[in-house]
Amino acid sequence: MIFQEELKKRILILDGGMGTCIQGYGLQYDGNNDMLPLTHPEIIEEIHKAYVDAGADIIETCSFSANSISQAGYNAQDKVKEMCLAAAKCARKAADNAPRKVWVAGSMGPTDKSLTIIEMMMDPAETVTRESMQQAYKEQALALIEGGVDLLLVETVTDAANAQAALDAIKEAFNECGKELPVMISASIMAGSTCLMTGTPITELFDMAGKYGIVSAGINCSFGATELYEPIKEVSEYVKCAVSVYPNAGLPTAQGYTEKPADTAAALQRMAQDRLINIAGGCCGTTPAHIKAIAECLKGMSTRNY
């Protein structure tokens, strides 16, 4: 079953928040979720299985910050390859044991550094460069590919320069390993706008990304699903590839995230009814219950033409 062909047939369901589920286990650890596929693979596998059981067609590896730049804060940059291989193994096991076709997306987050902000600040003490960023992403991509992922997902993009480094790194990785996979990209936007944190309009980001042959462009994280209707409409009318949306369960409060599964599902159903999306799921604060509600609401609905 070819991913790109399936996208044209139906709306595919992406999984939900990984960190949200991890918090439910009450682990005593340093907060480095990307280390857990190595230290607690049974927990990560259980979370993946819960999302598959909820109806996810695509599950993301627990590798969002498994790159040498982000891992330097934990003094674990030398374990990046092991982390990515273990993350891919956990997701691969859940996908391969599923009763239907499930794709594994290798998650590649934005890192904890912004190339645009570094350039603006011109800090002579800053050691992260465009070259080191690209190398970090290349190491991550190669390990995820070696681990057996089906797709690569450059997600929660907050800086177009970082995203371009990631896409260049992926291209290098494909050339080096002699294998190409579908690539998805998803941005996180600021409230009240369709711009990244660094001020770049998402249309500019997607223009740049389109030159790399991405299979989907979309928005994730950001805020609740209801508030993402207009931004997703803009994306849907602009890009020539598939459109993905996987929002937070509202905005976090002292009591946690406020958006219930039925709320998220209803908002995404409205997008589907207006033929705006091809992929739908959840981000921070969402759980298998959210994904189950989304899958049930969107079942049988027509996917967006592109």
PDB file of C-alpha atoms in Angstrom:
ATOM      1  CA  MET A   1       0.000   0.000   0.000  1.00  0.00           C
ATOM      2  CA  ILE A   2       1.707   3.182  -1.218  1.00  0.00           C
ATOM      3  CA  PHE A   3       1.357   6.133   1.152  1.00  0.00           C
ATOM      4  CA  GLN A   4       0.922   8.798  -1.525  1.00  0.00           C
ATOM      5  CA  GLU A   5      -1.826   6.794  -3.236  1.00  0.00           C
ATOM      6  CA  GLU A   6      -3.684   6.196   0.024  1.00  0.00           C
ATOM      7  CA  LEU A   7      -3.657   9.934   0.759  1.00  0.00           C
ATOM      8  CA  LYS A   8      -5.774  10.500  -2.334  1.00  0.00           C
ATOM      9  CA  LYS A   9      -8.342   7.889  -1.283  1.00  0.00           C
ATOM     10  CA  ARG A  10      -9.185   8.816   2.311  1.00  0.00           C
ATOM     11  CA  ILE A  11      -8.278  10.993   5.258  1.00  0.00           C
ATOM     12  CA  LEU A  12      -5.444   9.317   7.143  1.00  0.00           C
ATOM     13  CA  ILE A  13      -5.391   9.477  10.926  1.00  0.00           C
ATOM     14  CA  LEU A  14      -2.198  10.532  12.696  1.00  0.00           C
ATOM     15  CA  ASP A  15      -1.536   9.691  16.333  1.00  0.00           C
ATOM     16  CA  GLY A  16      -1.665  12.114  19.277  1.00  0.00           C
ATOM     17  CA  GLY A  17       0.590  13.457  21.997  1.00  0.00           C
ATOM     18  CA  MET A  18       3.502  11.249  23.070  1.00  0.00           C
ATOM     19  CA  GLY A  19       4.615  13.418  25.994  1.00  0.00           C
ATOM     20  CA  THR A  20       1.036  13.625  27.264  1.00  0.00           C
ATOM     21  CA  CYS A  21       0.842   9.848  27.512  1.00  0.00           C
ATOM     22  CA  ILE A  22       4.303   9.524  29.051  1.00  0.00           C
ATOM     23  CA  GLN A  23       3.265  11.879  31.865  1.00  0.00           C
ATOM     24  CA  GLY A  24       0.532   9.445  32.805  1.00  0.00           C
ATOM     25  CA  TYR A  25       3.123   6.832  33.823  1.00  0.00           C
ATOM     26  CA  GLY A  26       4.544   8.995  36.623  1.00  0.00           C
ATOM     27  CA  LEU A  27       8.144   8.192  35.759  1.00  0.00           C
ATOM     28  CA  GLN A  28      10.990   9.601  37.819  1.00  0.00           C
ATOM     29  CA  TYR A  29      13.435  10.790  35.149  1.00  0.00           C
ATOM     30  CA  ASP A  30      15.131  13.911  33.810  1.00  0.00           C
ATOM     31  CA  GLY A  31      12.382  14.763  31.329  1.00  0.00           C
ATOM     32  CA  ASN A  32      14.309  13.523  28.292  1.00  0.00           C
ATOM     33  CA  ASN A  33      11.476  11.671  26.539  1.00  0.00           C
ATOM     34  CA  ASP A  34      13.715  10.686  23.640  1.00  0.00           C
ATOM     35  CA  MET A  35      15.806   8.505  25.949  1.00  0.00           C
ATOM     36  CA  LEU A  36      12.774   6.411  26.929  1.00  0.00           C
ATOM     37  CA  PRO A  37      12.811   4.125  23.855  1.00  0.00           C
ATOM     38  CA  LEU A  38      16.194   2.977  25.219  1.00  0.00           C
ATOM     39  CA  THR A  39      15.382   2.867  28.934  1.00  0.00           C
ATOM     40  CA  HIS A  40      11.642   2.033  28.914  1.00  0.00           C
ATOM     41  CA  PRO A  41      10.818   0.618  25.469  1.00  0.00           C
ATOM     42  CA  GLU A  42       7.825  -1.267  26.875  1.00  0.00           C
ATOM     43  CA  ILE A  43       6.147   2.058  27.787  1.00  0.00           C
ATOM     44  CA  ILE A  44       6.750   3.621  24.362  1.00  0.00           C
ATOM     45  CA  GLU A  45       5.513   0.452  22.634  1.00  0.00           C
ATOM     46  CA  GLU A  46       2.392   0.475  24.814  1.00  0.00           C
ATOM     47  CA  ILE A  47       1.668   4.097  23.863  1.00  0.00           C
ATOM     48  CA  HIS A  48       2.114   3.351  20.156  1.00  0.00           C
ATOM     49  CA  LYS A  49      -0.211   0.362  20.451  1.00  0.00           C
ATOM     50  CA  ALA A  50      -2.836   2.493  22.201  1.00  0.00           C
ATOM     51  CA  TYR A  51      -2.810   4.916  19.285  1.00  0.00           C
ATOM     52  CA  VAL A  52      -3.011   2.109  16.725  1.00  0.00           C
ATOM     53  CA  ASP A  53      -5.954   0.623  18.636  1.00  0.00           C
ATOM     54  CA  ALA A  54      -7.575   4.074  18.641  1.00  0.00           C
ATOM     55  CA  GLY A  55      -7.467   4.168  14.842  1.00  0.00           C
ATOM     56  CA  ALA A  56      -4.173   5.851  13.916  1.00  0.00           C
ATOM     57  CA  ASP A  57      -2.922   5.094  10.403  1.00  0.00           C
ATOM     58  CA  ILE A  58       0.368   6.898  11.079  1.00  0.00           C
ATOM     59  CA  ILE A  59       2.352   6.710  14.320  1.00  0.00           C
ATOM     60  CA  GLU A  60       5.309   8.968  15.098  1.00  0.00           C
ATOM     61  CA  THR A  61       8.568   7.792  16.582  1.00  0.00           C
ATOM     62  CA  CYS A  62       9.535   9.072  20.033  1.00  0.00           C
ATOM     63  CA  SER A  63      12.436  11.041  18.546  1.00  0.00           C
ATOM     64  CA  PHE A  64      11.188  14.644  18.468  1.00  0.00           C
ATOM     65  CA  SER A  65      14.349  15.991  20.134  1.00  0.00           C
ATOM     66  CA  ALA A  66      16.674  13.091  19.329  1.00  0.00           C
ATOM     67  CA  ASN A  67      19.308  15.269  17.690  1.00  0.00           C
ATOM     68  CA  SER A  68      22.749  16.271  18.925  1.00  0.00           C
ATOM     69  CA  ILE A  69      21.829  19.945  19.414  1.00  0.00           C
ATOM     70  CA  SER A  70      18.842  19.317  21.673  1.00  0.00           C
ATOM     71  CA  GLN A  71      20.484  16.395  23.441  1.00  0.00           C
ATOM     72  CA  ALA A  72      23.513  18.493  24.400  1.00  0.00           C
ATOM     73  CA  GLY A  73      21.391  19.902  27.224  1.00  0.00           C
ATOM     74  CA  TYR A  74      21.197  16.393  28.704  1.00  0.00           C
ATOM     75  CA  ASN A  75      24.834  15.587  27.847  1.00  0.00           C
ATOM     76  CA  ALA A  76      23.463  12.782  25.697  1.00  0.00           C
ATOM     77  CA  GLN A  77      24.480  13.937  22.223  1.00  0.00           C
ATOM     78  CA  ASP A  78      26.603  10.802  21.754  1.00  0.00           C
ATOM     79  CA  LYS A  79      23.511   8.614  22.104  1.00  0.00           C
ATOM     80  CA  VAL A  80      21.446  10.161  19.303  1.00  0.00           C
ATOM     81  CA  LYS A  81      21.833   7.271  16.875  1.00  0.00           C
ATOM     82  CA  GLU A  82      20.915   4.728  19.567  1.00  0.00           C
ATOM     83  CA  MET A  83      17.888   6.809  20.532  1.00  0.00           C
ATOM     84  CA  CYS A  84      16.613   7.059  16.968  1.00  0.00           C
ATOM     85  CA  LEU A  85      17.169   3.367  16.247  1.00  0.00           C
ATOM     86  CA  ALA A  86      15.352   2.416  19.461  1.00  0.00           C
ATOM     87  CA  ALA A  87      12.507   4.867  18.745  1.00  0.00           C
ATOM     88  CA  ALA A  88      12.055   3.435  15.257  1.00  0.00           C
ATOM     89  CA  LYS A  89      12.127  -0.109  16.648  1.00  0.00           C
ATOM     90  CA  CYS A  90       9.361   0.645  19.181  1.00  0.00           C
ATOM     91  CA  ALA A  91       7.093   2.215  16.561  1.00  0.00           C
ATOM     92  CA  ARG A  92       7.931  -0.429  13.970  1.00  0.00           C
ATOM     93  CA  LYS A  93       6.895  -3.194  16.385  1.00  0.00           C
ATOM     94  CA  ALA A  94       3.497  -1.572  16.998  1.00  0.00           C
ATOM     95  CA  ALA A  95       2.919  -0.943  13.291  1.00  0.00           C
ATOM     96  CA  ASP A  96       3.976  -4.428  12.203  1.00  0.00           C
ATOM     97  CA  ASN A  97       1.713  -6.056  14.801  1.00  0.00           C
ATOM     98  CA  ALA A  98      -1.291  -3.958  13.774  1.00  0.00           C
ATOM     99  CA  PRO A  99      -4.244  -5.716  12.100  1.00  0.00           C
ATOM    100  CA  ARG A 100      -4.105  -3.237   9.208  1.00  0.00           C
ATOM    101  CA  LYS A 101      -1.553  -1.091   7.400  1.00  0.00           C
ATOM    102  CA  VAL A 102       0.059   1.460   9.730  1.00  0.00           C
ATOM    103  CA  TRP A 103       2.879   3.769   8.643  1.00  0.00           C
ATOM    104  CA  VAL A 104       5.750   4.850  10.906  1.00  0.00           C
ATOM    105  CA  ALA A 105       6.760   8.506  10.638  1.00  0.00           C
ATOM    106  CA  GLY A 106      10.203   9.479  11.882  1.00  0.00           C
ATOM    107  CA  SER A 107       9.633  12.572  14.031  1.00  0.00           C
ATOM    108  CA  MET A 108      12.168  15.398  13.565  1.00  0.00           C
ATOM    109  CA  GLY A 109      11.450  18.397  15.788  1.00  0.00           C
ATOM    110  CA  PRO A 110      12.800  21.955  15.521  1.00  0.00           C
ATOM    111  CA  THR A 111      15.768  21.553  17.958  1.00  0.00           C
ATOM    112  CA  ASP A 112      16.083  23.946  20.906  1.00  0.00           C
ATOM    113  CA  LYS A 113      18.016  26.499  18.830  1.00  0.00           C
ATOM    114  CA  SER A 114      16.749  28.947  16.185  1.00  0.00           C
ATOM    115  CA  LEU A 115      19.117  29.750  13.336  1.00  0.00           C
ATOM    116  CA  THR A 116      17.200  32.930  12.577  1.00  0.00           C
ATOM    117  CA  ILE A 117      17.452  34.204  16.153  1.00  0.00           C
ATOM    118  CA  ILE A 118      21.138  33.213  16.370  1.00  0.00           C
ATOM    119  CA  GLU A 119      21.819  35.217  13.203  1.00  0.00           C
ATOM    120  CA  MET A 120      19.857  38.211  14.515  1.00  0.00           C
ATOM    121  CA  MET A 121      21.645  38.192  17.881  1.00  0.00           C
ATOM    122  CA  MET A 122      25.099  37.650  16.346  1.00  0.00           C
ATOM    123  CA  ASP A 123      26.290  36.096  19.597  1.00  0.00           C
ATOM    124  CA  PRO A 124      30.009  35.222  19.250  1.00  0.00           C
ATOM    125  CA  ALA A 125      29.640  32.588  21.984  1.00  0.00           C
ATOM    126  CA  GLU A 126      26.958  30.700  20.028  1.00  0.00           C
ATOM    127  CA  THR A 127      28.349  27.450  18.645  1.00  0.00           C
ATOM    128  CA  VAL A 128      25.370  26.305  16.561  1.00  0.00           C
ATOM    129  CA  THR A 129      25.840  27.091  12.878  1.00  0.00           C
ATOM    130  CA  ARG A 130      23.877  26.281   9.744  1.00  0.00           C
ATOM    131  CA  GLU A 131      26.380  23.508   9.037  1.00  0.00           C
ATOM    132  CA  SER A 132      26.144  21.981  12.522  1.00  0.00           C
ATOM    133  CA  MET A 133      22.338  22.140  12.398  1.00  0.00           C
ATOM    134  CA  GLN A 134      22.273  20.329   9.073  1.00  0.00           C
ATOM    135  CA  GLN A 135      24.717  17.717  10.342  1.00  0.00           C
ATOM    136  CA  ALA A 136      22.575  17.115  13.427  1.00  0.00           C
ATOM    137  CA  TYR A 137      19.485  16.579  11.295  1.00  0.00           C
ATOM    138  CA  LYS A 138      21.395  14.338   8.894  1.00  0.00           C
ATOM    139  CA  GLU A 139      22.523  12.088  11.749  1.00  0.00           C
ATOM    140  CA  GLN A 140      18.927  11.873  12.976  1.00  0.00           C
ATOM    141  CA  ALA A 141      17.488  11.178   9.522  1.00  0.00           C
ATOM    142  CA  LEU A 142      20.029   8.462   8.716  1.00  0.00           C
ATOM    143  CA  ALA A 143      19.352   6.660  11.995  1.00  0.00           C
ATOM    144  CA  LEU A 144      15.570   6.824  11.552  1.00  0.00           C
ATOM    145  CA  ILE A 145      15.876   5.497   8.005  1.00  0.00           C
ATOM    146  CA  GLU A 146      18.165   2.712   9.209  1.00  0.00           C
ATOM    147  CA  GLY A 147      15.616   1.935  11.913  1.00  0.00           C
ATOM    148  CA  GLY A 148      12.977   1.269   9.279  1.00  0.00           C
ATOM    149  CA  VAL A 149      10.602   4.251   9.301  1.00  0.00           C
ATOM    150  CA  ASP A 150       8.248   4.664   6.338  1.00  0.00           C
ATOM    151  CA  LEU A 151       8.178   8.469   6.293  1.00  0.00           C
ATOM    152  CA  LEU A 152      10.068  11.432   7.720  1.00  0.00           C
ATOM    153  CA  LEU A 153       8.119  14.200   9.453  1.00  0.00           C
ATOM    154  CA  VAL A 154       9.767  17.596   9.964  1.00  0.00           C
ATOM    155  CA  GLU A 155       7.352  18.951  12.548  1.00  0.00           C
ATOM    156  CA  THR A 156       6.504  21.850  14.825  1.00  0.00           C
ATOM    157  CA  VAL A 157       8.542  24.129  12.571  1.00  0.00           C
ATOM    158  CA  THR A 158       9.079  27.489  14.250  1.00  0.00           C
ATOM    159  CA  ASP A 159      11.977  28.690  12.091  1.00  0.00           C
ATOM    160  CA  ALA A 160      12.128  28.344   8.301  1.00  0.00           C
ATOM    161  CA  ALA A 161      15.952  28.333   8.395  1.00  0.00           C
ATOM    162  CA  ASN A 162      15.930  25.305  10.691  1.00  0.00           C
ATOM    163  CA  ALA A 163      13.402  23.585   8.422  1.00  0.00           C
ATOM    164  CA  GLN A 164      15.538  24.203   5.358  1.00  0.00           C
ATOM    165  CA  ALA A 165      18.547  22.743   7.177  1.00  0.00           C
ATOM    166  CA  ALA A 166      16.436  19.682   7.984  1.00  0.00           C
ATOM    167  CA  LEU A 167      15.254  19.277   4.402  1.00  0.00           C
ATOM    168  CA  ASP A 168      18.793  19.670   3.035  1.00  0.00           C
ATOM    169  CA  ALA A 169      19.956  17.111   5.592  1.00  0.00           C
ATOM    170  CA  ILE A 170      17.244  14.669   4.556  1.00  0.00           C
ATOM    171  CA  LYS A 171      18.234  15.082   0.910  1.00  0.00           C
ATOM    172  CA  GLU A 172      21.851  14.343   1.855  1.00  0.00           C
ATOM    173  CA  ALA A 173      20.757  11.344   3.897  1.00  0.00           C
ATOM    174  CA  PHE A 174      18.762   9.949   0.968  1.00  0.00           C
ATOM    175  CA  ASN A 175      21.765  10.300  -1.313  1.00  0.00           C
ATOM    176  CA  GLU A 176      24.059   8.681   1.235  1.00  0.00           C
ATOM    177  CA  CYS A 177      21.880   5.663   2.011  1.00  0.00           C
ATOM    178  CA  GLY A 178      20.482   5.258  -1.502  1.00  0.00           C
ATOM    179  CA  LYS A 179      16.897   5.273  -0.295  1.00  0.00           C
ATOM    180  CA  GLU A 180      14.127   7.881  -0.529  1.00  0.00           C
ATOM    181  CA  LEU A 181      11.072   8.148   1.715  1.00  0.00           C
ATOM    182  CA  PRO A 182       8.047  10.457   1.623  1.00  0.00           C
ATOM    183  CA  VAL A 183       8.668  13.662   3.602  1.00  0.00           C
ATOM    184  CA  MET A 184       5.998  15.591   5.506  1.00  0.00           C
ATOM    185  CA  ILE A 185       6.365  19.069   7.016  1.00  0.00           C
ATOM    186  CA  SER A 186       4.240  20.744   9.653  1.00  0.00           C
ATOM    187  CA  ALA A 187       4.496  24.215  11.190  1.00  0.00           C
ATOM    188  CA  SER A 188       3.544  25.722  14.523  1.00  0.00           C
ATOM    189  CA  ILE A 189       2.076  29.225  14.196  1.00  0.00           C
ATOM    190  CA  MET A 190       1.572  32.194  16.484  1.00  0.00           C
ATOM    191  CA  ALA A 191      -1.892  33.079  17.748  1.00  0.00           C
ATOM    192  CA  GLY A 192      -3.754  35.557  15.589  1.00  0.00           C
ATOM    193  CA  SER A 193      -1.552  35.022  12.546  1.00  0.00           C
ATOM    194  CA  THR A 194      -0.337  32.472  10.038  1.00  0.00           C
ATOM    195  CA  CYS A 195       3.320  33.191  10.793  1.00  0.00           C
ATOM    196  CA  LEU A 196       6.036  31.169  12.454  1.00  0.00           C
ATOM    197  CA  MET A 197       7.538  32.323  15.749  1.00  0.00           C
ATOM    198  CA  THR A 198      10.316  34.039  13.775  1.00  0.00           C
ATOM    199  CA  GLY A 199       7.768  36.011  11.731  1.00  0.00           C
ATOM    200  CA  THR A 200       7.953  34.066   8.472  1.00  0.00           C
ATOM    201  CA  PRO A 201       4.539  33.510   6.850  1.00  0.00           C
ATOM    202  CA  ILE A 202       3.792  29.803   6.521  1.00  0.00           C
ATOM    203  CA  THR A 203       3.171  30.313   2.798  1.00  0.00           C
ATOM    204  CA  GLU A 204       6.865  31.241   2.437  1.00  0.00           C
ATOM    205  CA  LEU A 205       7.851  28.149   4.416  1.00  0.00           C
ATOM    206  CA  PHE A 206       5.732  25.916   2.196  1.00  0.00           C
ATOM    207  CA  ASP A 207       7.035  27.570  -0.985  1.00  0.00           C
ATOM    208  CA  MET A 208      10.550  26.656   0.150  1.00  0.00           C
ATOM    209  CA  ALA A 209       9.574  23.147   1.257  1.00  0.00           C
ATOM    210  CA  GLY A 210       7.700  22.477  -1.973  1.00  0.00           C
ATOM    211  CA  LYS A 211      10.985  22.546  -3.860  1.00  0.00           C
ATOM    212  CA  TYR A 212      12.023  19.417  -1.946  1.00  0.00           C
ATOM    213  CA  GLY A 213       9.036  17.388  -3.161  1.00  0.00           C
ATOM    214  CA  ILE A 214       7.241  17.102   0.195  1.00  0.00           C
ATOM    215  CA  VAL A 215       4.117  14.926   0.231  1.00  0.00           C
ATOM    216  CA  SER A 216       2.247  17.033   2.798  1.00  0.00           C
ATOM    217  CA  ALA A 217       2.272  20.450   4.435  1.00  0.00           C
ATOM    218  CA  GLY A 218       0.286  21.475   7.470  1.00  0.00           C
ATOM    219  CA  ILE A 219      -0.026  22.897  10.946  1.00  0.00           C
ATOM    220  CA  ASN A 220       0.413  21.206  14.312  1.00  0.00           C
ATOM    221  CA  CYS A 221       0.685  22.181  17.970  1.00  0.00           C
ATOM    222  CA  SER A 222      -0.126  25.936  18.047  1.00  0.00           C
ATOM    223  CA  PHE A 223      -3.481  25.975  19.860  1.00  0.00           C
ATOM    224  CA  GLY A 224      -6.884  24.286  19.735  1.00  0.00           C
ATOM    225  CA  ALA A 225      -8.516  22.809  16.653  1.00  0.00           C
ATOM    226  CA  THR A 226     -11.287  25.398  16.412  1.00  0.00           C
ATOM    227  CA  GLU A 227      -8.779  28.250  16.137  1.00  0.00           C
ATOM    228  CA  LEU A 228      -6.934  26.439  13.355  1.00  0.00           C
ATOM    229  CA  TYR A 229      -9.844  26.388  10.897  1.00  0.00           C
ATOM    230  CA  GLU A 230      -8.941  29.634   9.087  1.00  0.00           C
ATOM    231  CA  PRO A 231      -5.166  28.954   8.994  1.00  0.00           C
ATOM    232  CA  ILE A 232      -5.784  25.461   7.604  1.00  0.00           C
ATOM    233  CA  LYS A 233      -8.190  26.889   5.025  1.00  0.00           C
ATOM    234  CA  GLU A 234      -5.410  29.237   3.907  1.00  0.00           C
ATOM    235  CA  VAL A 235      -2.937  26.349   3.658  1.00  0.00           C
ATOM    236  CA  SER A 236      -5.453  24.182   1.788  1.00  0.00           C
ATOM    237  CA  GLU A 237      -6.059  26.873  -0.807  1.00  0.00           C
ATOM    238  CA  TYR A 238      -2.331  27.512  -1.230  1.00  0.00           C
ATOM    239  CA  VAL A 239      -0.389  24.252  -1.383  1.00  0.00           C
ATOM    240  CA  LYS A 240      -0.442  21.653  -4.149  1.00  0.00           C
ATOM    241  CA  CYS A 241       0.299  18.686  -1.890  1.00  0.00           C
ATOM    242  CA  ALA A 242      -1.649  16.944   0.887  1.00  0.00           C
ATOM    243  CA  VAL A 243      -2.637  19.000   3.958  1.00  0.00           C
ATOM    244  CA  SER A 244      -2.207  17.798   7.534  1.00  0.00           C
ATOM    245  CA  VAL A 245      -3.561  19.168  10.801  1.00  0.00           C
ATOM    246  CA  TYR A 246      -2.848  17.936  14.309  1.00  0.00           C
ATOM    247  CA  PRO A 247      -3.585  20.600  16.918  1.00  0.00           C
ATOM    248  CA  ASN A 248      -3.127  20.801  20.646  1.00  0.00           C
ATOM    249  CA  ALA A 249      -6.073  19.952  22.867  1.00  0.00           C
ATOM    250  CA  GLY A 250      -6.641  23.667  23.366  1.00  0.00           C
ATOM    251  CA  LEU A 251      -4.242  25.797  25.369  1.00  0.00           C
ATOM    252  CA  PRO A 252      -2.715  24.501  28.622  1.00  0.00           C
ATOM    253  CA  THR A 253      -4.090  25.824  31.902  1.00  0.00           C
ATOM    254  CA  ALA A 254      -3.352  25.125  35.554  1.00  0.00           C
ATOM    255  CA  GLN A 255      -5.797  22.230  35.211  1.00  0.00           C
ATOM    256  CA  GLY A 256      -4.147  20.911  32.056  1.00  0.00           C
ATOM    257  CA  TYR A 257      -5.418  20.987  28.482  1.00  0.00           C
ATOM    258  CA  THR A 258      -9.062  21.930  28.126  1.00  0.00           C
ATOM    259  CA  GLU A 259     -10.225  20.467  24.812  1.00  0.00           C
ATOM    260  CA  LYS A 260     -12.140  17.206  25.183  1.00  0.00           C
ATOM    261  CA  PRO A 261     -11.946  14.456  22.540  1.00  0.00           C
ATOM    262  CA  ALA A 262     -15.391  15.332  21.174  1.00  0.00           C
ATOM    263  CA  ASP A 263     -14.379  19.007  20.835  1.00  0.00           C
ATOM    264  CA  THR A 264     -11.235  18.251  18.853  1.00  0.00           C
ATOM    265  CA  ALA A 265     -13.059  15.732  16.682  1.00  0.00           C
ATOM    266  CA  ALA A 266     -15.906  18.139  15.903  1.00  0.00           C
ATOM    267  CA  ALA A 267     -13.504  20.897  14.849  1.00  0.00           C
ATOM    268  CA  LEU A 268     -11.543  18.554  12.572  1.00  0.00           C
ATOM    269  CA  GLN A 269     -14.809  17.167  11.197  1.00  0.00           C
ATOM    270  CA  ARG A 270     -15.738  20.677  10.072  1.00  0.00           C
ATOM    271  CA  MET A 271     -12.421  20.925   8.195  1.00  0.00           C
ATOM    272  CA  ALA A 272     -13.082  17.545   6.600  1.00  0.00           C
ATOM    273  CA  GLN A 273     -16.617  18.509   5.601  1.00  0.00           C
ATOM    274  CA  ASP A 274     -15.178  21.521   3.784  1.00  0.00           C
ATOM    275  CA  ARG A 275     -12.605  19.275   2.073  1.00  0.00           C
ATOM    276  CA  LEU A 276      -9.599  21.055   3.574  1.00  0.00           C
ATOM    277  CA  ILE A 277      -7.523  18.147   4.912  1.00  0.00           C
ATOM    278  CA  ASN A 278      -5.913  14.817   4.045  1.00  0.00           C
ATOM    279  CA  ILE A 279      -4.307  13.932   7.402  1.00  0.00           C
ATOM    280  CA  ALA A 280      -5.736  14.587  10.873  1.00  0.00           C
ATOM    281  CA  GLY A 281      -4.484  13.866  14.378  1.00  0.00           C
ATOM    282  CA  GLY A 282      -3.483  15.537  17.630  1.00  0.00           C
ATOM    283  CA  CYS A 283      -0.524  17.146  19.361  1.00  0.00           C
ATOM    284  CA  CYS A 284       0.116  18.326  22.938  1.00  0.00           C
ATOM    285  CA  GLY A 285      -2.597  17.336  25.377  1.00  0.00           C
ATOM    286  CA  THR A 286      -4.270  14.856  23.032  1.00  0.00           C
ATOM    287  CA  THR A 287      -4.613  11.197  23.986  1.00  0.00           C
ATOM    288  CA  PRO A 288      -5.762   7.922  22.421  1.00  0.00           C
ATOM    289  CA  ALA A 289      -9.299   9.007  23.359  1.00  0.00           C
ATOM    290  CA  HIS A 290      -8.912  12.103  21.174  1.00  0.00           C
ATOM    291  CA  ILE A 291      -7.576  10.038  18.273  1.00  0.00           C
ATOM    292  CA  LYS A 292     -10.402   7.518  18.619  1.00  0.00           C
ATOM    293  CA  ALA A 293     -12.967  10.327  18.499  1.00  0.00           C
ATOM    294  CA  ILE A 294     -11.271  11.888  15.459  1.00  0.00           C
ATOM    295  CA  ALA A 295     -11.072   8.539  13.634  1.00  0.00           C
ATOM    296  CA  GLU A 296     -14.752   7.831  14.291  1.00  0.00           C
ATOM    297  CA  CYS A 297     -15.879  11.319  13.211  1.00  0.00           C
ATOM    298  CA  LEU A 298     -13.828  11.325  10.008  1.00  0.00           C
ATOM    299  CA  LYS A 299     -14.516   7.748   8.952  1.00  0.00           C
ATOM    300  CA  GLY A 300     -15.854   7.615   5.415  1.00  0.00           C
ATOM    301  CA  MET A 301     -15.432  11.357   4.831  1.00  0.00           C
ATOM    302  CA  SER A 302     -13.919  12.494   1.538  1.00  0.00           C
ATOM    303  CA  THR A 303     -10.307  13.508   1.453  1.00  0.00           C
ATOM    304  CA  ARG A 304      -9.211  16.840  -0.045  1.00  0.00           C
ATOM    305  CA  ASN A 305      -8.415  16.863  -3.762  1.00  0.00           C
ATOM    306  CA  TYR A 306      -4.975  18.101  -4.766  1.00  0.00           C
TER     307      TYR A 306
END
